[in-house]
Coordinates of N, CA and C in Angstrom, one line a residue:
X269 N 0.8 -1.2 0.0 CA 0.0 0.0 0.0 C 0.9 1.2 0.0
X270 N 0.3 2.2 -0.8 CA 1.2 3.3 -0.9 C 0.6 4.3 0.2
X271 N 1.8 5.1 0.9 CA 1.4 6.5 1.8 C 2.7 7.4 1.4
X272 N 2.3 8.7 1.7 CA 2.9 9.6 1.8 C 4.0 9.6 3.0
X273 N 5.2 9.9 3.2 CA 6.1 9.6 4.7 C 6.3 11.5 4.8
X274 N 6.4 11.2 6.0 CA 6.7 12.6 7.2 C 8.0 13.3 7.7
X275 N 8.7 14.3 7.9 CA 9.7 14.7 8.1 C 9.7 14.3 9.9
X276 N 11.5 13.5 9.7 CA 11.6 12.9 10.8 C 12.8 13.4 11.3
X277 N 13.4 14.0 12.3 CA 14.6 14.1 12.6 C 15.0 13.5 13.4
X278 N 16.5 14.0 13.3 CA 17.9 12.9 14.1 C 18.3 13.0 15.6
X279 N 18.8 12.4 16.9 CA 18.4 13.1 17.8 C 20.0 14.2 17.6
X280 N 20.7 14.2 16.9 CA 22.1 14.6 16.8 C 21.6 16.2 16.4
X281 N 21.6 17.2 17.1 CA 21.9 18.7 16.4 C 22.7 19.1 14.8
X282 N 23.8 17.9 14.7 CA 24.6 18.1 13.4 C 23.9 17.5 12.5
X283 N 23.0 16.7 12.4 CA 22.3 16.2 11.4 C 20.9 16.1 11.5
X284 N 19.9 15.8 10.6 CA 18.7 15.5 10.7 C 18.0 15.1 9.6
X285 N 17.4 14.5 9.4 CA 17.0 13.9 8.6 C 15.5 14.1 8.0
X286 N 15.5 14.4 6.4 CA 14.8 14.9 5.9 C 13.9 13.9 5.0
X287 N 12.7 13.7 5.3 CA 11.7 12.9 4.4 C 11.1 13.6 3.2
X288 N 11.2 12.8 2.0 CA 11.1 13.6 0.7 C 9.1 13.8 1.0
X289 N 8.4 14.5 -0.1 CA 7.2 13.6 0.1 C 6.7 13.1 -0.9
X290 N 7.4 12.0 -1.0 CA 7.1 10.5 -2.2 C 6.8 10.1 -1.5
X291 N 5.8 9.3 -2.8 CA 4.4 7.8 -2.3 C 5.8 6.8 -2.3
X292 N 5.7 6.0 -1.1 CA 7.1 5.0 -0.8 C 5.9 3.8 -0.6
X293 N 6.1 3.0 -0.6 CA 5.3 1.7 0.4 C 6.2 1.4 1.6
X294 N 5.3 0.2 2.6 CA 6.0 1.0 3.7 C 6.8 -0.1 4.2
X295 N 7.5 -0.7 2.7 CA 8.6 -1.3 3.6 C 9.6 -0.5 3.3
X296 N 9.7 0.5 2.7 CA 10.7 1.5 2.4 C 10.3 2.9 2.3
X297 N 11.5 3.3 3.2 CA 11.5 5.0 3.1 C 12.5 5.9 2.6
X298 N 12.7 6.5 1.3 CA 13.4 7.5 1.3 C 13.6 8.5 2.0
X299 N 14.7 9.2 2.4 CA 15.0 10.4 2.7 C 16.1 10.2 2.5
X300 N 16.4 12.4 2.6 CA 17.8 13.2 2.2 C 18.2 13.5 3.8
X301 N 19.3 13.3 4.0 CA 20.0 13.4 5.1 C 21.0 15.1 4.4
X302 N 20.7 15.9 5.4 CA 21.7 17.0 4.9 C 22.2 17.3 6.2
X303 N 23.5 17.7 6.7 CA 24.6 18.3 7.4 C 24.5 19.9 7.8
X304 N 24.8 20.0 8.6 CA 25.2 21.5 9.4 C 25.7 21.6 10.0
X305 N 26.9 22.7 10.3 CA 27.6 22.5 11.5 C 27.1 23.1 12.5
X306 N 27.5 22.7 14.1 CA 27.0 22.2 15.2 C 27.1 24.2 15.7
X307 N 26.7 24.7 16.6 CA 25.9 26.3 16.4 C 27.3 26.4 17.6
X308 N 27.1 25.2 18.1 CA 28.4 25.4 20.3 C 29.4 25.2 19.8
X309 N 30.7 26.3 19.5 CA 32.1 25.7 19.2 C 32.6 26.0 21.1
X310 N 33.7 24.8 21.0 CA 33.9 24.4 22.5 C 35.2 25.3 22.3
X311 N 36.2 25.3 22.9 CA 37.8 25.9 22.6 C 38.8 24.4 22.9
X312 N 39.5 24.6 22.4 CA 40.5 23.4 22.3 C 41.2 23.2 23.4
X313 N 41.7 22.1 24.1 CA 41.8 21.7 25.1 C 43.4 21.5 25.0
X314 N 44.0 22.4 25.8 CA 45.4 22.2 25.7 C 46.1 21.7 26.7
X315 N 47.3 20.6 26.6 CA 48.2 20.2 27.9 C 48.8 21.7 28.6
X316 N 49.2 21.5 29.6 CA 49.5 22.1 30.2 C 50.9 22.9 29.8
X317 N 51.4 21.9 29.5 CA 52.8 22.7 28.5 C 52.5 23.8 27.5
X318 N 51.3 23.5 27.2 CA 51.1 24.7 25.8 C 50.3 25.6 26.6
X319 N 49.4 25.3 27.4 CA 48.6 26.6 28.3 C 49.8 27.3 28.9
X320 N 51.2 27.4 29.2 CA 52.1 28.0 29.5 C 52.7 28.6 28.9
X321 N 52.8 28.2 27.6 CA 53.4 28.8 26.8 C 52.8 29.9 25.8
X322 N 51.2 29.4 26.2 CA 50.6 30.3 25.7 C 50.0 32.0 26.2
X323 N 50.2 31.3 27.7 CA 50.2 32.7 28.7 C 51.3 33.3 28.5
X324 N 52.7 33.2 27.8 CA 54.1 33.5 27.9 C 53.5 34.4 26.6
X325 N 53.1 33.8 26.0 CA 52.9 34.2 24.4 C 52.5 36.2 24.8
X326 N 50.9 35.5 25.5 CA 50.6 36.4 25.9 C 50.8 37.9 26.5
X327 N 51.8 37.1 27.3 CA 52.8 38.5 28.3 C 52.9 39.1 27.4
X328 N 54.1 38.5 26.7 CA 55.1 39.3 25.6 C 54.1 40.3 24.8
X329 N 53.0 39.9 24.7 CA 52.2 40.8 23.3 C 51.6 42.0 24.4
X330 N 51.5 41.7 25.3 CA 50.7 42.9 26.2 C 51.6 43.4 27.1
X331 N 51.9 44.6 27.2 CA 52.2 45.1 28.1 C 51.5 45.7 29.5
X332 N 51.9 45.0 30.5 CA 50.4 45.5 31.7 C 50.8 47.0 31.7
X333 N 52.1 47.6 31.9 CA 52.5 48.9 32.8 C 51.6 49.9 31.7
X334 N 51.0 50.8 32.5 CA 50.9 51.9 31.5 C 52.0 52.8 31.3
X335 N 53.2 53.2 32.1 CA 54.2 53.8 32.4 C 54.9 53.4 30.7
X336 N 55.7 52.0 30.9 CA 55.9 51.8 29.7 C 55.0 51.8 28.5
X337 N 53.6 51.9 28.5 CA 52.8 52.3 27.1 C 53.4 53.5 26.7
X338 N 53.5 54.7 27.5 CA 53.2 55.6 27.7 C 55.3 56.0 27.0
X339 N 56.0 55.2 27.5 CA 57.4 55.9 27.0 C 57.4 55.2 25.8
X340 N 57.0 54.3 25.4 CA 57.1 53.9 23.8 C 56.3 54.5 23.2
X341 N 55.0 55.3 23.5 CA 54.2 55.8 22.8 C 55.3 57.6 22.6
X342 N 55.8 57.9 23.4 CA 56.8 59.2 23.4 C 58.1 58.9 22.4
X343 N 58.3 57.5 22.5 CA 59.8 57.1 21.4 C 59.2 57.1 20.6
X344 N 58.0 56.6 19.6 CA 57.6 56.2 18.4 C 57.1 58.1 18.1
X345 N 57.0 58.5 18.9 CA 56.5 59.9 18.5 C 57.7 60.7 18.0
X346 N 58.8 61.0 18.9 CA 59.7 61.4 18.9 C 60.7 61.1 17.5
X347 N 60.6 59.7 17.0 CA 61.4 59.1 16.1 C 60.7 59.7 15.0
X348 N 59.3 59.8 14.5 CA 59.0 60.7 13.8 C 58.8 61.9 13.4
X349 N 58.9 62.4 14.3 CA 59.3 63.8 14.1 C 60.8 64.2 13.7
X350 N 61.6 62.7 14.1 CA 63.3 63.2 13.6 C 63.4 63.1 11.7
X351 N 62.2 61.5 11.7 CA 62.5 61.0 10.3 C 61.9 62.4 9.4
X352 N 60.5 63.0 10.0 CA 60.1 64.5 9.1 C 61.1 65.0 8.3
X353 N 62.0 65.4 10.0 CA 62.6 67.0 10.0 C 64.1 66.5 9.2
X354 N 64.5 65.2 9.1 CA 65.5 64.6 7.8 C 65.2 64.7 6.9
X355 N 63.9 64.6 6.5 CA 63.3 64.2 5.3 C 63.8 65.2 4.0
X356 N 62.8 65.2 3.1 CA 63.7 66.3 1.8 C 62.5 67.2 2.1
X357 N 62.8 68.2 1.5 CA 61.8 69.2 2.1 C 60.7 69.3 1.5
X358 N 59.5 69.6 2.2 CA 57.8 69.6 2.1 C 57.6 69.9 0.5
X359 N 56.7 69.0 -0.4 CA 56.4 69.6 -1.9 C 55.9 71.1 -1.9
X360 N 56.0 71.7 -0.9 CA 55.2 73.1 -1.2 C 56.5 74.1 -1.3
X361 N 57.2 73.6 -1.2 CA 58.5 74.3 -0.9 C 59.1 74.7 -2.3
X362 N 59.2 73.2 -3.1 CA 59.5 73.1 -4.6 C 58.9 73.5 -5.4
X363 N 59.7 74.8 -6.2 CA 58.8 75.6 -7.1 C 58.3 74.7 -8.0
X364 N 57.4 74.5 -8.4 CA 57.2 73.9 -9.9 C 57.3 74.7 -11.3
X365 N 57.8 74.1 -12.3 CA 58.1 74.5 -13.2 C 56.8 74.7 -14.1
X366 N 56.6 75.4 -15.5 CA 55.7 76.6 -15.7 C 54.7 75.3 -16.9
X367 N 55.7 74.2 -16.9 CA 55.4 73.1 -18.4 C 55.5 71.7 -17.2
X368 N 54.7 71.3 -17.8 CA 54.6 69.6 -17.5 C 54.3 68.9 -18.8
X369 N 55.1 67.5 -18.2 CA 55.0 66.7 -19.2 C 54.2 65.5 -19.0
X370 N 53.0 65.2 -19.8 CA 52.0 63.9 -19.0 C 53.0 62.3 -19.3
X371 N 51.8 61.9 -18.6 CA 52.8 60.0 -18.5 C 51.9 59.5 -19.4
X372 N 52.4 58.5 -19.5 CA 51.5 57.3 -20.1 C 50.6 56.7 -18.8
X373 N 49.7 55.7 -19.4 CA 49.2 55.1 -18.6 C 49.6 54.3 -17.6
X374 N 50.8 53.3 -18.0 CA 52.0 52.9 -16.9 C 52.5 53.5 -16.3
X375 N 52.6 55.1 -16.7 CA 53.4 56.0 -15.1 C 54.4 56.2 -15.2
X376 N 54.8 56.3 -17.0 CA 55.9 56.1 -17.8 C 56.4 57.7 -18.4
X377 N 57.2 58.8 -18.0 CA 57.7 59.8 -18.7 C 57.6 59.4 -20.4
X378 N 56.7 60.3 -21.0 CA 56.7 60.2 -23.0 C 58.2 61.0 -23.2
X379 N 59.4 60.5 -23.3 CA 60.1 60.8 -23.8 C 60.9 59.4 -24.3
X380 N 61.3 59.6 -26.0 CA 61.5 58.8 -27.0 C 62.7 58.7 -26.9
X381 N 63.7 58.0 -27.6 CA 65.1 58.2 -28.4 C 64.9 57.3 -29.9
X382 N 65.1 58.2 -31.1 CA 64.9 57.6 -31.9 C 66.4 57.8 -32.6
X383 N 66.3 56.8 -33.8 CA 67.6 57.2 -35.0 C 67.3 57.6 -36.0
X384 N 67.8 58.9 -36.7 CA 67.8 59.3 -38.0 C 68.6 59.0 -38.9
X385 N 68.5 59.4 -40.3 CA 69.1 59.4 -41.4 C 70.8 58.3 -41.1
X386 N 69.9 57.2 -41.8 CA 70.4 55.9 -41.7 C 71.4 55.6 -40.8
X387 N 70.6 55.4 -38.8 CA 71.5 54.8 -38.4 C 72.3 55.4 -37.6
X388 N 72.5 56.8 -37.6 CA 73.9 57.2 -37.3 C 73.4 58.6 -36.4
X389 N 72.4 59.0 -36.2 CA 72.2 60.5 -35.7 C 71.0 60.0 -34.9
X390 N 70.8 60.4 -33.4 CA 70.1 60.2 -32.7 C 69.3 61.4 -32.5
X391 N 67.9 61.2 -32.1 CA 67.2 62.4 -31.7 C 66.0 61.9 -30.5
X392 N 66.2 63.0 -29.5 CA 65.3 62.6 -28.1 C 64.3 63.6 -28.2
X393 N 62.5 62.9 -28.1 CA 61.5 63.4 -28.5 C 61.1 63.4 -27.0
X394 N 60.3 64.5 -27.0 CA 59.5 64.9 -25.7 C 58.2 64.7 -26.0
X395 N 57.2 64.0 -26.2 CA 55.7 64.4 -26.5 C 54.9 64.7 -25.4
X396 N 53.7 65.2 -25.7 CA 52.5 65.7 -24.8 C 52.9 66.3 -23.9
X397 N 53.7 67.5 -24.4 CA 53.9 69.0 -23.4 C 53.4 70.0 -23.1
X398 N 52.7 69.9 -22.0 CA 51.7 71.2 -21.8 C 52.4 72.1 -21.0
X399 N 51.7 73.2 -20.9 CA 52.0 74.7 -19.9 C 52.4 75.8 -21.0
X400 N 53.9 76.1 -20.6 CA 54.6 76.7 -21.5 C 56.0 75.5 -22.0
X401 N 55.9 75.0 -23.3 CA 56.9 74.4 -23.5 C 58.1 75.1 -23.9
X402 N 58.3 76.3 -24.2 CA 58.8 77.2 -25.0 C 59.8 77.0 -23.2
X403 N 59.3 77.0 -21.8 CA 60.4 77.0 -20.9 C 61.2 75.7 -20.2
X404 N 60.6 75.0 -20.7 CA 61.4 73.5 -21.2 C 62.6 73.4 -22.0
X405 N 62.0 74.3 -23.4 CA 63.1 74.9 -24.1 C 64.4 74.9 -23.4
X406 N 63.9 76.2 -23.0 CA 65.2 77.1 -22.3 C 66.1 76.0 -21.1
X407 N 65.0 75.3 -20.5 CA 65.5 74.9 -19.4 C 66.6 73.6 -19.7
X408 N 66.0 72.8 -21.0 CA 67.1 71.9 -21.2 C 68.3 72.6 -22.7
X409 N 68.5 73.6 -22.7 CA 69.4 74.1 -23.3 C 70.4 74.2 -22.4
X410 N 69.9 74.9 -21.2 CA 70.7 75.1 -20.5 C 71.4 73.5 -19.3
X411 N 70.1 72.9 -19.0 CA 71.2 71.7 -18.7 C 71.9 70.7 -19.5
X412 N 71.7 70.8 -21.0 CA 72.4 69.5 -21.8 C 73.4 70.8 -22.2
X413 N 73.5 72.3 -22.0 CA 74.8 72.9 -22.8 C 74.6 72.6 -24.0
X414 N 73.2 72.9 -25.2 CA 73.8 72.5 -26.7 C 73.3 74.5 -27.0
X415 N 73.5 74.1 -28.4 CA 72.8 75.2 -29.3 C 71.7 75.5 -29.3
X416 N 70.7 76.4 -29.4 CA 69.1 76.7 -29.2 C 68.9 76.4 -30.3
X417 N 69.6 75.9 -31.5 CA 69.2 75.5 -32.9 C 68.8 73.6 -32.6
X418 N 69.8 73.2 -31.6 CA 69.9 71.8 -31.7 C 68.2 71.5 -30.8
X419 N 67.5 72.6 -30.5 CA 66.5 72.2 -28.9 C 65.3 72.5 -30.0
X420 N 64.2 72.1 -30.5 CA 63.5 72.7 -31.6 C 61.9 71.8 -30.5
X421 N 61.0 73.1 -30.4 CA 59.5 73.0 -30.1 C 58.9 73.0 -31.5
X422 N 58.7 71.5 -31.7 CA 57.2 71.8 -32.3 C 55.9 71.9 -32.5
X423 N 55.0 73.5 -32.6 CA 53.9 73.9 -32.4 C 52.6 72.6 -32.9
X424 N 52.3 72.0 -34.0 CA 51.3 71.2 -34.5 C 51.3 69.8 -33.7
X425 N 52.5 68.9 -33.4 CA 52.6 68.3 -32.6 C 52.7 68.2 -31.0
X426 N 53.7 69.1 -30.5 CA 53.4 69.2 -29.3 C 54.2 68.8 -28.5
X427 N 55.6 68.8 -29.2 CA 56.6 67.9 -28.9 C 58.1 68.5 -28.8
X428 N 59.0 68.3 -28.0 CA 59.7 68.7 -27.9 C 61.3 68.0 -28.6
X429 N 61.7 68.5 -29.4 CA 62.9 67.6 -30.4 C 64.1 67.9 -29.8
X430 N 64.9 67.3 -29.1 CA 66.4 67.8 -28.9 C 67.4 66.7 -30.2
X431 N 68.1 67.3 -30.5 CA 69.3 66.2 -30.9 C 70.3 65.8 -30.5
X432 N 70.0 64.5 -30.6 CA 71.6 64.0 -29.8 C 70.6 63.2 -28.3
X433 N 71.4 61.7 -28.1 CA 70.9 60.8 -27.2 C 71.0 61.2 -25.8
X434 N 69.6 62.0 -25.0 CA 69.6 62.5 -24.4 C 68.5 61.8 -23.0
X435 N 68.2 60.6 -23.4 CA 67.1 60.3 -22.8 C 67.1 60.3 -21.3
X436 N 68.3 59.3 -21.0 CA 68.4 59.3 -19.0 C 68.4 60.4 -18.7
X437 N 69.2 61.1 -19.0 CA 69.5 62.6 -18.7 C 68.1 63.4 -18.4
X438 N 67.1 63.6 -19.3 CA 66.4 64.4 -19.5 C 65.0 63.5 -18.2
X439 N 65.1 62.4 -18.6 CA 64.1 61.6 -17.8 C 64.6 61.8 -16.5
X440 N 65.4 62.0 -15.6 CA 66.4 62.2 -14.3 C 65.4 63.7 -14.1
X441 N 66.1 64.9 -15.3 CA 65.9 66.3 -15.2 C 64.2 66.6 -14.5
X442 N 63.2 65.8 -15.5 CA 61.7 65.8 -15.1 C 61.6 65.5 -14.2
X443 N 61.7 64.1 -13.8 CA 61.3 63.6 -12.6 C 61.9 64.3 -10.9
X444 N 62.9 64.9 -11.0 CA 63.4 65.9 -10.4 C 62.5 67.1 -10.1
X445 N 62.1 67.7 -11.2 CA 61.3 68.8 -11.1 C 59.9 69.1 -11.0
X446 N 59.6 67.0 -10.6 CA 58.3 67.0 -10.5 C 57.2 66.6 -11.4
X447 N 57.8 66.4 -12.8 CA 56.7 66.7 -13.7 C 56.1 65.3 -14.2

């Protein structure tokens, strides 16, 4: 004879036992047995050797004295105000220059080195120079020392041409000056 069976649980809290409701007969009963973990976690039971070592643990990480909170809290203070007042001095300090030059997307200075006329004549490209490029100009004439013929701004592009393999040099010069 066919019946319907009933949801029946386990006396175990981690398990229980679930009756589908299928027509069974009743020399057999399906059910899904599904798991859960148990709600009471206990704490682990340690020898005595390790409960010692574990209060030791503890000492070390806590300091009871407030006395000593209180002078480490004065040394960690103190040491920072030394590392400040070492430091290089505050960005507001640093004039910034009148032109900047953007990065790429990697955080990479746009400056090139390319080869001209077959091979033998190098040329270092500046692109994407905003502000006043015309003081970029000036500025790396005067630290590579060439000719103001050799330093050439081009207006349509936007780019600054020096001649001659200049790249570390000039990549050092920006990143110095911030840009």
């Amino acid at each position: 004879m066919l019946r319907p069976t009933t949801l029946q649980r386990a006396a175990t809290p981690a398990r229980r036992l679930v009756a589908l409701p299928l027509l069974t007969t009743a020399s057999t009963t399906r059910c899904l047995t599904t798991f859960r973990a148990p709600t009471i976690k206990t704490p682990p039971r340690l020898s005595p050797a390790m409960k010692t070592k574990a209060q030791s643990m503890w000492a070390m990480a806590e300091p009871a004295d407030p006395a000593v909170l209180a002078a480490q809290h004065a040394l960690a203070k103190r040491l920072k105000e030394e590392a400040l007042a070492n430091s290089v001095a505050p960005v507001a300090e640093i004039e910034k220059p009148p032109y900047r030059v953007f990065r790429t997307a990697s955080g990479n200075l746009q400056v090139y080195q390319e080869r001209k006329n077959r091979l033998n004549t190098f040329v270092t490209e500046i692109r994407k120079v905003g502000g006043d490029p015309m003081a970029l100009k000036t500025d790396l004439i005067e630290l590579l020392k060439l000719e103001p013929k050799r330093v050439t701004y081009k207006n349509v592009s936007g780019k600054v041409v020096v001649w001659g393999a200049h790249k570390e040099v000039i990549c050092k010069f920006l990143e110095s000056k911030g840009c």
